[in-house]
PDB file of C-alpha atoms in Angstrom:
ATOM      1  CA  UNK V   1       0.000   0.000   0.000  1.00  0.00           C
ATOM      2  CA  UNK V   2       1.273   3.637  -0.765  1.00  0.00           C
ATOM      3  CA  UNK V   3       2.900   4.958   2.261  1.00  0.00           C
ATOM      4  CA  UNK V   4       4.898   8.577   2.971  1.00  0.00           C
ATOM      5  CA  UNK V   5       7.225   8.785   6.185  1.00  0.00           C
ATOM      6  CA  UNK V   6       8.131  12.041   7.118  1.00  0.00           C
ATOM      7  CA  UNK V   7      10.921  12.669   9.573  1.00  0.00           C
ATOM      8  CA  UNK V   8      10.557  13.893  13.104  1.00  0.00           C
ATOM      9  CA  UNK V   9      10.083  17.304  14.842  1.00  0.00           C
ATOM     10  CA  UNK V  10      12.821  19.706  14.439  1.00  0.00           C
ATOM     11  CA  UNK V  11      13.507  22.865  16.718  1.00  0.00           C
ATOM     12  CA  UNK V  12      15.799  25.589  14.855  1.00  0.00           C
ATOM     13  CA  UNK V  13      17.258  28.782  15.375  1.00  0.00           C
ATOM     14  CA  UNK V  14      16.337  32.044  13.557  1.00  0.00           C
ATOM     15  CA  UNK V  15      18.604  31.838  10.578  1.00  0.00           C
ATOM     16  CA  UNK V  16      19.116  28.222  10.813  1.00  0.00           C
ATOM     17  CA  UNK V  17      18.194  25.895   7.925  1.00  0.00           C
ATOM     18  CA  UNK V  18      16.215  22.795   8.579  1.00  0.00           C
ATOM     19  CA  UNK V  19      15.677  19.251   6.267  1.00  0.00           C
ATOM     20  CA  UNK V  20      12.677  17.446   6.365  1.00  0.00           C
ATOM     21  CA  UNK V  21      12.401  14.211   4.165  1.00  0.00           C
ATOM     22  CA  UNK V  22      10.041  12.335   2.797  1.00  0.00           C
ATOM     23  CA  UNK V  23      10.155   8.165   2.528  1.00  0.00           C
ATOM     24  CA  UNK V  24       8.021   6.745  -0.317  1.00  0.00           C
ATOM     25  CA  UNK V  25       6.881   3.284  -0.750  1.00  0.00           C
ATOM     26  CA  UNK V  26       4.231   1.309  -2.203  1.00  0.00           C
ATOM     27  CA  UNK V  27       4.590   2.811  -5.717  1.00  0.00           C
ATOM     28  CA  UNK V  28       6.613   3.638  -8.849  1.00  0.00           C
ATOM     29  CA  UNK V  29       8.383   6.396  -6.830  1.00  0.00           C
ATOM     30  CA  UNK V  30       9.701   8.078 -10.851  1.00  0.00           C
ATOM     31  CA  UNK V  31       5.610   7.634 -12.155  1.00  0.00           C
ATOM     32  CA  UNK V  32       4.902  10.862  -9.142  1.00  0.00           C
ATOM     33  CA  UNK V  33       5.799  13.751  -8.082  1.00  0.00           C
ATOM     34  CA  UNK V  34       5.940  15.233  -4.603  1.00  0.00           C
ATOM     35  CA  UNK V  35       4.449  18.424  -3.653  1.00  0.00           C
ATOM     36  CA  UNK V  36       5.409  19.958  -0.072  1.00  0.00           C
ATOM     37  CA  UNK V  37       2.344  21.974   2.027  1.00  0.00           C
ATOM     38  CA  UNK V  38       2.673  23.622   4.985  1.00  0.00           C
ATOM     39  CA  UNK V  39       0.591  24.863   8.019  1.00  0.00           C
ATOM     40  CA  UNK V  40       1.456  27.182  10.449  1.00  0.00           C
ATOM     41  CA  UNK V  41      -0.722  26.891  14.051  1.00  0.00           C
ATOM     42  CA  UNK V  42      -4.148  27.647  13.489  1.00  0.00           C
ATOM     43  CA  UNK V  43      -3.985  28.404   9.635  1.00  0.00           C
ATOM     44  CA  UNK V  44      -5.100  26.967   6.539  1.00  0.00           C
ATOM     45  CA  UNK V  45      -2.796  25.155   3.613  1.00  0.00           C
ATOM     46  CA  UNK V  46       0.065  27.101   2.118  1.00  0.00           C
ATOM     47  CA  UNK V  47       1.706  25.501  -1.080  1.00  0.00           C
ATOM     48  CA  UNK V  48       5.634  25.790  -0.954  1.00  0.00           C
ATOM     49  CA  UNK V  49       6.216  24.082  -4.559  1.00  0.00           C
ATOM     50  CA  UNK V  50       6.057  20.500  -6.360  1.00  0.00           C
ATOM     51  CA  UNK V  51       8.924  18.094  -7.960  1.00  0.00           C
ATOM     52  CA  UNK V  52       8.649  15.529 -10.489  1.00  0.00           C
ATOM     53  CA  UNK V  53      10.643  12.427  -9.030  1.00  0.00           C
ATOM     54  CA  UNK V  54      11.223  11.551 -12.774  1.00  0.00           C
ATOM     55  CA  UNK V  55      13.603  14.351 -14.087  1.00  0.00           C
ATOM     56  CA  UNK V  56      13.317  16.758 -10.835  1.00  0.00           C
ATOM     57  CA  UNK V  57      11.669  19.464 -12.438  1.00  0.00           C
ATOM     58  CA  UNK V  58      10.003  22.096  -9.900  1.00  0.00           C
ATOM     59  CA  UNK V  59       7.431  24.645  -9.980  1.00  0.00           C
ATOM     60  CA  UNK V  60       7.756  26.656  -6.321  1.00  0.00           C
ATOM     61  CA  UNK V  61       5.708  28.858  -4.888  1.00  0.00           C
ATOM     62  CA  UNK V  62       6.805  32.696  -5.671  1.00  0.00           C
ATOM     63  CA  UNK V  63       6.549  33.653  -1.536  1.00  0.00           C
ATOM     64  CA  UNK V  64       9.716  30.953  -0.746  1.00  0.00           C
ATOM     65  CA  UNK V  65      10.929  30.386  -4.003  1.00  0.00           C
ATOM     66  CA  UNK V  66      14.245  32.300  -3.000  1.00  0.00           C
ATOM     67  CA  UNK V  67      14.837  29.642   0.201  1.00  0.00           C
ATOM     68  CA  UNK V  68      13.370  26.355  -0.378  1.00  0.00           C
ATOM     69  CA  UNK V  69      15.039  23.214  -2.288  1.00  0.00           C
ATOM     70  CA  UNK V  70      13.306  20.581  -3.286  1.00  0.00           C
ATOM     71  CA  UNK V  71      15.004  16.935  -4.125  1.00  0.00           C
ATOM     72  CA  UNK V  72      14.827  13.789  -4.763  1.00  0.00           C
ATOM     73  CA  UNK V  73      16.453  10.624  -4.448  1.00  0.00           C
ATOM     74  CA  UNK V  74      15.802   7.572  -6.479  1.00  0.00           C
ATOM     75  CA  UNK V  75      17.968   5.354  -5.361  1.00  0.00           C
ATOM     76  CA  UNK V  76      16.140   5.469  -1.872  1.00  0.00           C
ATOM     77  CA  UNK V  77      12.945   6.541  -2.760  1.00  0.00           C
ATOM     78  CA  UNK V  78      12.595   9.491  -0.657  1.00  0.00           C
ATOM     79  CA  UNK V  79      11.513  13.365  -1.423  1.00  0.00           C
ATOM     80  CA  UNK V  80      13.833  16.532   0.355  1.00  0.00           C
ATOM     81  CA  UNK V  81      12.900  19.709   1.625  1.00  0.00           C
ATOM     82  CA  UNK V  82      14.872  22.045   2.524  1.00  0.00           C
ATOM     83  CA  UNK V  83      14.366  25.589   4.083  1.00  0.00           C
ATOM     84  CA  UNK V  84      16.810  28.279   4.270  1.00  0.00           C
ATOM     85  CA  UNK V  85      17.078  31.577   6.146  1.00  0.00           C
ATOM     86  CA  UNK V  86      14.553  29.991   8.811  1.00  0.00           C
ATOM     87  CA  UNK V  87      12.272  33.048  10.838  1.00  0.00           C
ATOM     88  CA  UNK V  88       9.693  32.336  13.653  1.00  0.00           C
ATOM     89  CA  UNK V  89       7.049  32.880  10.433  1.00  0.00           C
ATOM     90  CA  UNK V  90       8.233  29.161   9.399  1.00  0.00           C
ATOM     91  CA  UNK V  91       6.805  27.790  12.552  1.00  0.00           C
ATOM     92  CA  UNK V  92       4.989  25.252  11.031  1.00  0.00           C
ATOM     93  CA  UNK V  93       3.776  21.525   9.985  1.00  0.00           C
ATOM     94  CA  UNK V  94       5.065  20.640   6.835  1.00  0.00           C
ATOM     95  CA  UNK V  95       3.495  17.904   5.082  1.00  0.00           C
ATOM     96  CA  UNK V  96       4.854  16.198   1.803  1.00  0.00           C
ATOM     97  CA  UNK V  97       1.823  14.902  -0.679  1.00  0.00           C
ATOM     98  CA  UNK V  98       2.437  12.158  -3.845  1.00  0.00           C
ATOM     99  CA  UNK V  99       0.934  14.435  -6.839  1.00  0.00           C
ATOM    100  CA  UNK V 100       0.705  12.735 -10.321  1.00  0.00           C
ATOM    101  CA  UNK V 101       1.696  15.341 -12.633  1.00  0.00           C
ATOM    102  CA  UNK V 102       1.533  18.696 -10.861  1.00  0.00           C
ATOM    103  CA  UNK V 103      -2.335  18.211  -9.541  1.00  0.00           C
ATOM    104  CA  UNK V 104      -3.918  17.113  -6.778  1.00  0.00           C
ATOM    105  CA  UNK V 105      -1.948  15.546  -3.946  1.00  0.00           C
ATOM    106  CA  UNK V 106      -3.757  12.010  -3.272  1.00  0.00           C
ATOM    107  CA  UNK V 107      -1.730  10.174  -0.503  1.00  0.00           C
ATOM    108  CA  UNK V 108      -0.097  12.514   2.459  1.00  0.00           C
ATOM    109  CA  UNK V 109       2.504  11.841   5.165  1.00  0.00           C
ATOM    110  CA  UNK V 110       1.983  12.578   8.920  1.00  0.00           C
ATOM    111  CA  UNK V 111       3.586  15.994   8.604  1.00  0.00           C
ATOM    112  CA  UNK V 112       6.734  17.147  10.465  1.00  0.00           C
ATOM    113  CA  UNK V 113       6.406  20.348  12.921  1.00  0.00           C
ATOM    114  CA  UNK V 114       9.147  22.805  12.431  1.00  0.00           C
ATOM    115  CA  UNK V 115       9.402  24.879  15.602  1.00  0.00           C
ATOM    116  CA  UNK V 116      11.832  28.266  14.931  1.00  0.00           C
ATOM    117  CA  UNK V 117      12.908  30.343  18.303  1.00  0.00           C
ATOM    118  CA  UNK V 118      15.682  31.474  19.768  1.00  0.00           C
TER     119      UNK V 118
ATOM    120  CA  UNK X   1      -1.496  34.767  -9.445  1.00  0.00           C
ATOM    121  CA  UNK X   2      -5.506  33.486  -9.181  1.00  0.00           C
ATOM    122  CA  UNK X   3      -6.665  33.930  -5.694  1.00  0.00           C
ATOM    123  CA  UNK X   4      -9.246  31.393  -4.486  1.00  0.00           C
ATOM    124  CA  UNK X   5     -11.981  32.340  -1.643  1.00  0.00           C
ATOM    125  CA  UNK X   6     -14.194  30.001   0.409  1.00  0.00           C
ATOM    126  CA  UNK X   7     -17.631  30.598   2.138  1.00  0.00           C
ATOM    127  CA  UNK X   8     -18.502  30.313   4.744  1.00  0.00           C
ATOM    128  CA  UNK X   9     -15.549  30.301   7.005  1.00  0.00           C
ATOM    129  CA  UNK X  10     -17.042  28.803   9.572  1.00  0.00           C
ATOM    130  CA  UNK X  11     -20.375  26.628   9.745  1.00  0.00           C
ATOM    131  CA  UNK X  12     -22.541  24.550  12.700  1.00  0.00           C
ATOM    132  CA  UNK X  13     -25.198  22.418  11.408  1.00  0.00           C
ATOM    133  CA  UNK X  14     -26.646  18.991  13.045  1.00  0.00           C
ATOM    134  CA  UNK X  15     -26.397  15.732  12.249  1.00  0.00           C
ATOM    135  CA  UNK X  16     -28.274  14.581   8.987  1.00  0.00           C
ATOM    136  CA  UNK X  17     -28.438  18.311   7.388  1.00  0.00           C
ATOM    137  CA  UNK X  18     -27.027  19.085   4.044  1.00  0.00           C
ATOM    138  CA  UNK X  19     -24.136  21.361   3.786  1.00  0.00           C
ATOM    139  CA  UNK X  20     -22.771  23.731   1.129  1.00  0.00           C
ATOM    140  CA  UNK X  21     -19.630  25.080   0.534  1.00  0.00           C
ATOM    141  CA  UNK X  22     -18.598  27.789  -2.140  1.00  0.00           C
ATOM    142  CA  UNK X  23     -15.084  28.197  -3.816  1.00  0.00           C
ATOM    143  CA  UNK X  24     -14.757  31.100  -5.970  1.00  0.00           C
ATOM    144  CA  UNK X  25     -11.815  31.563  -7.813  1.00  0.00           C
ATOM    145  CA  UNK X  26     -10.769  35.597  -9.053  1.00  0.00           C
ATOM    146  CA  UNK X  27     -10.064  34.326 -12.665  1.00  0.00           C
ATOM    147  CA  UNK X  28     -11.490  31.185 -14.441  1.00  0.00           C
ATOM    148  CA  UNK X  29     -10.145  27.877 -14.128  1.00  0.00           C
ATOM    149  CA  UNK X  30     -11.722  25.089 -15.937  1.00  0.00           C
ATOM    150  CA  UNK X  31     -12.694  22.552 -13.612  1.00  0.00           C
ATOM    151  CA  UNK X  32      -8.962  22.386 -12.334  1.00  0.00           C
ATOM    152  CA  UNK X  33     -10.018  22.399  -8.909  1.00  0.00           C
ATOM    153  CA  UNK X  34      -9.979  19.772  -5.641  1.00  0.00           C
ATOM    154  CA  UNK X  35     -11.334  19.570  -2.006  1.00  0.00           C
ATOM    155  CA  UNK X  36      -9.416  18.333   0.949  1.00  0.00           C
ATOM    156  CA  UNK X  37     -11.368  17.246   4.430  1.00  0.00           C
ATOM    157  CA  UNK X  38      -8.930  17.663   7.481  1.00  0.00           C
ATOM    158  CA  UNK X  39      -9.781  16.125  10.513  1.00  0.00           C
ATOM    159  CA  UNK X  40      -8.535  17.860  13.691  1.00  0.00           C
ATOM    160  CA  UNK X  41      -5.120  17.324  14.378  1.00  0.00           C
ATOM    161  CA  UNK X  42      -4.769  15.157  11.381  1.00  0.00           C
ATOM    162  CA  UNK X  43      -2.885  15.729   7.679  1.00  0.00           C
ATOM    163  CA  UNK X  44      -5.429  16.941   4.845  1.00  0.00           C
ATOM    164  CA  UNK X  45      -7.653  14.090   2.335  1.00  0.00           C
ATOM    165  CA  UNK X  46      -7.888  14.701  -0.750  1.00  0.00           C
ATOM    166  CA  UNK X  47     -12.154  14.505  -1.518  1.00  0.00           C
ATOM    167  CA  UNK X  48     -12.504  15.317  -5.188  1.00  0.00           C
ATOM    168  CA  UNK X  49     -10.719  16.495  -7.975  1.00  0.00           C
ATOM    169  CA  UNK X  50     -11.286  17.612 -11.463  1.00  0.00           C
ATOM    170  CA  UNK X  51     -13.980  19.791  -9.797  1.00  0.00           C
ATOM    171  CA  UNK X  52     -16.511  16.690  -9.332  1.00  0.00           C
ATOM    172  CA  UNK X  53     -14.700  13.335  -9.606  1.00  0.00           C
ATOM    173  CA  UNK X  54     -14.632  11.790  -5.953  1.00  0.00           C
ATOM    174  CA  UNK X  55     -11.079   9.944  -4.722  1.00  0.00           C
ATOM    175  CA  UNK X  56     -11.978   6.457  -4.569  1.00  0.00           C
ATOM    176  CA  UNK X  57     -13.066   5.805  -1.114  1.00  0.00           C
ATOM    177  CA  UNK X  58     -14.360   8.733  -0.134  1.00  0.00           C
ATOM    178  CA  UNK X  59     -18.368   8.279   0.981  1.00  0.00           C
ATOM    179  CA  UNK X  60     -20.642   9.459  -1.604  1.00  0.00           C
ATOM    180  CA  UNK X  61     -22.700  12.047   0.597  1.00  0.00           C
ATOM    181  CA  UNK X  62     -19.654  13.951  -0.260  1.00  0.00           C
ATOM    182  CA  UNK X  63     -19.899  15.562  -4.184  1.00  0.00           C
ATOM    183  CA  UNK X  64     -19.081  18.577  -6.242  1.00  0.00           C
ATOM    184  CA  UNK X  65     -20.160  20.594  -9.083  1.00  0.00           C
ATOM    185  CA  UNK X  66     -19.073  23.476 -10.574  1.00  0.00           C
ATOM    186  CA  UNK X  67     -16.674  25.000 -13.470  1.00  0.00           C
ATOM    187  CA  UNK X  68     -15.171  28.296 -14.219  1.00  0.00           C
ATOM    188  CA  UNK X  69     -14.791  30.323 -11.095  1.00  0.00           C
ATOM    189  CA  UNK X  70     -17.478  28.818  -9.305  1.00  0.00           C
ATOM    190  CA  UNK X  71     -17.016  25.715  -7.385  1.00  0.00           C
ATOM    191  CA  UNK X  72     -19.393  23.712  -4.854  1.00  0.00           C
ATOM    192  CA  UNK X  73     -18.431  21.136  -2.428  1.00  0.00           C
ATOM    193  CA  UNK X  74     -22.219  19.285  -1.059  1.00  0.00           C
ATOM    194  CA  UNK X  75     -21.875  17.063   1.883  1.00  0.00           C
ATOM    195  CA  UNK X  76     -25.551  15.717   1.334  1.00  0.00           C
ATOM    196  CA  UNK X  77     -26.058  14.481   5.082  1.00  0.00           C
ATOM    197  CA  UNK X  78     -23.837  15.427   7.726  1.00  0.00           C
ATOM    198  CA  UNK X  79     -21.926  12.856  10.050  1.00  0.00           C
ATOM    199  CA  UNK X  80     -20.099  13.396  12.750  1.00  0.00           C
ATOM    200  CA  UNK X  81     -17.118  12.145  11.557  1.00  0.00           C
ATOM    201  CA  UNK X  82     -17.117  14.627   8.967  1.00  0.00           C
ATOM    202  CA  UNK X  83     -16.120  17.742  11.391  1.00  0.00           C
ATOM    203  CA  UNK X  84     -12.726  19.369  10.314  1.00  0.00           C
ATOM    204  CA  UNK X  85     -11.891  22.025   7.356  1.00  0.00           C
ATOM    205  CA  UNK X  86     -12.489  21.422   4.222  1.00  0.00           C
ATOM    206  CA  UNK X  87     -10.004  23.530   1.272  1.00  0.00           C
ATOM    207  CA  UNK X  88     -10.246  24.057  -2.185  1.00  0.00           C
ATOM    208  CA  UNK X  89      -7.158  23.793  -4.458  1.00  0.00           C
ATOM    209  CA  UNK X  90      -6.814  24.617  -7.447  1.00  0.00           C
ATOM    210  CA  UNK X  91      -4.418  22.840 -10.453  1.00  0.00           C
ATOM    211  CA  UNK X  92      -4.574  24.416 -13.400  1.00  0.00           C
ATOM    212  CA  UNK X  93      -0.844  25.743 -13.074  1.00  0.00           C
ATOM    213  CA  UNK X  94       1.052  26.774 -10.269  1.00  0.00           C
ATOM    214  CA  UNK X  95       1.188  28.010  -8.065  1.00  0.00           C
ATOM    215  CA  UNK X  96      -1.709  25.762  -7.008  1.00  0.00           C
ATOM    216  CA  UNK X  97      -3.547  27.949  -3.989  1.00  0.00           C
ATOM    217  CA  UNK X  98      -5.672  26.742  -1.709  1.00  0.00           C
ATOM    218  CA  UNK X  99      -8.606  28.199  -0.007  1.00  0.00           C
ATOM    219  CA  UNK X 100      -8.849  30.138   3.676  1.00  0.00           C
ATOM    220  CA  UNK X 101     -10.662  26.982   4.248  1.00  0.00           C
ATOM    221  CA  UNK X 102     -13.985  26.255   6.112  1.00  0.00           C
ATOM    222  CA  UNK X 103     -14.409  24.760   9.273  1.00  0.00           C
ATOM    223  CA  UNK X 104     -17.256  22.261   9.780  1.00  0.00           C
ATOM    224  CA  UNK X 105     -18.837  21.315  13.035  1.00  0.00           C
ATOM    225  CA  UNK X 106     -21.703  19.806  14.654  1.00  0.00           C
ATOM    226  CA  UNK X 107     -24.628  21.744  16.122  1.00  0.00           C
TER     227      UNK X 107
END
């Protein structure tokens, strides 16, 4: 069955940059792509940006386009994000969703809370 | 970049009633558009997509209609497992916004 692991709960400092990954199984990981959410306490859905797990093309959202990276890697099946330049405004859960194409996100992970404070 | 908004924001109705909620989107988008249930505490389901084709499993008192800039998710008899917020995406091209959301709950 399709399944996406995220890793655990990070705590950063202001300026810090964070990782949060993204384990795929129970699919073609290079038929999907991966599209990264996030949600900051009590707020709705944010987009951050999308990558194809077949040739790693990206479409990211214009606010973080400047600080996020998104990757992949075949070889273990798992889906990167990374956030630079981290401010308390990144306090968030940030969820990685399988998206076929660029559209709608059908199978989601648990999420991963990124707490930023000094 | 196309703005989506949701009404209500907020809604209370009992057990058994139909609900309604609108997604309007500031330009037109086909029927490029999804709805995601999530369940307090819990990470977002995708409902439908393509505007009115429901994600195989999800009950069929949930459904949606629309094309454009107008969009309509129906919950045709409210349960109680169906409190959370619901979102509208769309996916016509990025960046694909979602919603403000509404929040569902039980009267």
């Amino acid at each position: 069955q399709v399944q996406l692991m995220q890793s655990g709960t990070e705590v950063k400092k202001p300026g810090a940059s964070v990782k949060v990954s993204c384990k795929a199984s129970g699919f073609i990981f290079t038929n999907y792509g991966f599209s990264w959410v996030r949600q900051a306490p009590g707020q709705g859905l944010e987009w951050m940006g999308w990558i194809s797990a077949f040739n790693g093309q990206t479409l990211l959202g214009q606010n973080l386009q400047d600080r996020v990276i998104l990757t992949t890697d075949t070889s273990t099946t798992t889906a990167y994000m990374e956030l630079r330049g981290l401010t308390s405004d990144d306090t968030a859960v940030y969820y990685c969703a399988r998206a076929a194409g660029a559209s709608s996100p059908d199978y989601w992970a648990q999420g991963t809370l990124v707490t930023v404070s000094s | 970049d196309i703005q989506l908004t949701q009404s209500p924001s907020s809604l209370s109705a009992s057990v058994g009633d139909r609900v309604t909620i609108t997604c309007r989107a500031s330009q037109a988008i086909n029927n490029f558009l999804s709805w995601y249930q999530q369940r307090p505490g819990k990470a977002p389901k995708l409902l439908i997509f393509g505007a009115s084709t429901l994600q195989p499993g999800v009950p069929s008192r949930f459904s949606g209609s629309g094309s454009g800039t107008d969009f309509t998710l129906t919950i045709s008899s409210l349960q109680p497992e169906d409190v959370g917020s619901y979102y509208c995406q769309k996916h016509n091209s990025a960046p694909f916004t979602f919603g403000p959301g509404t929040k569902v709950d039980i009267k």
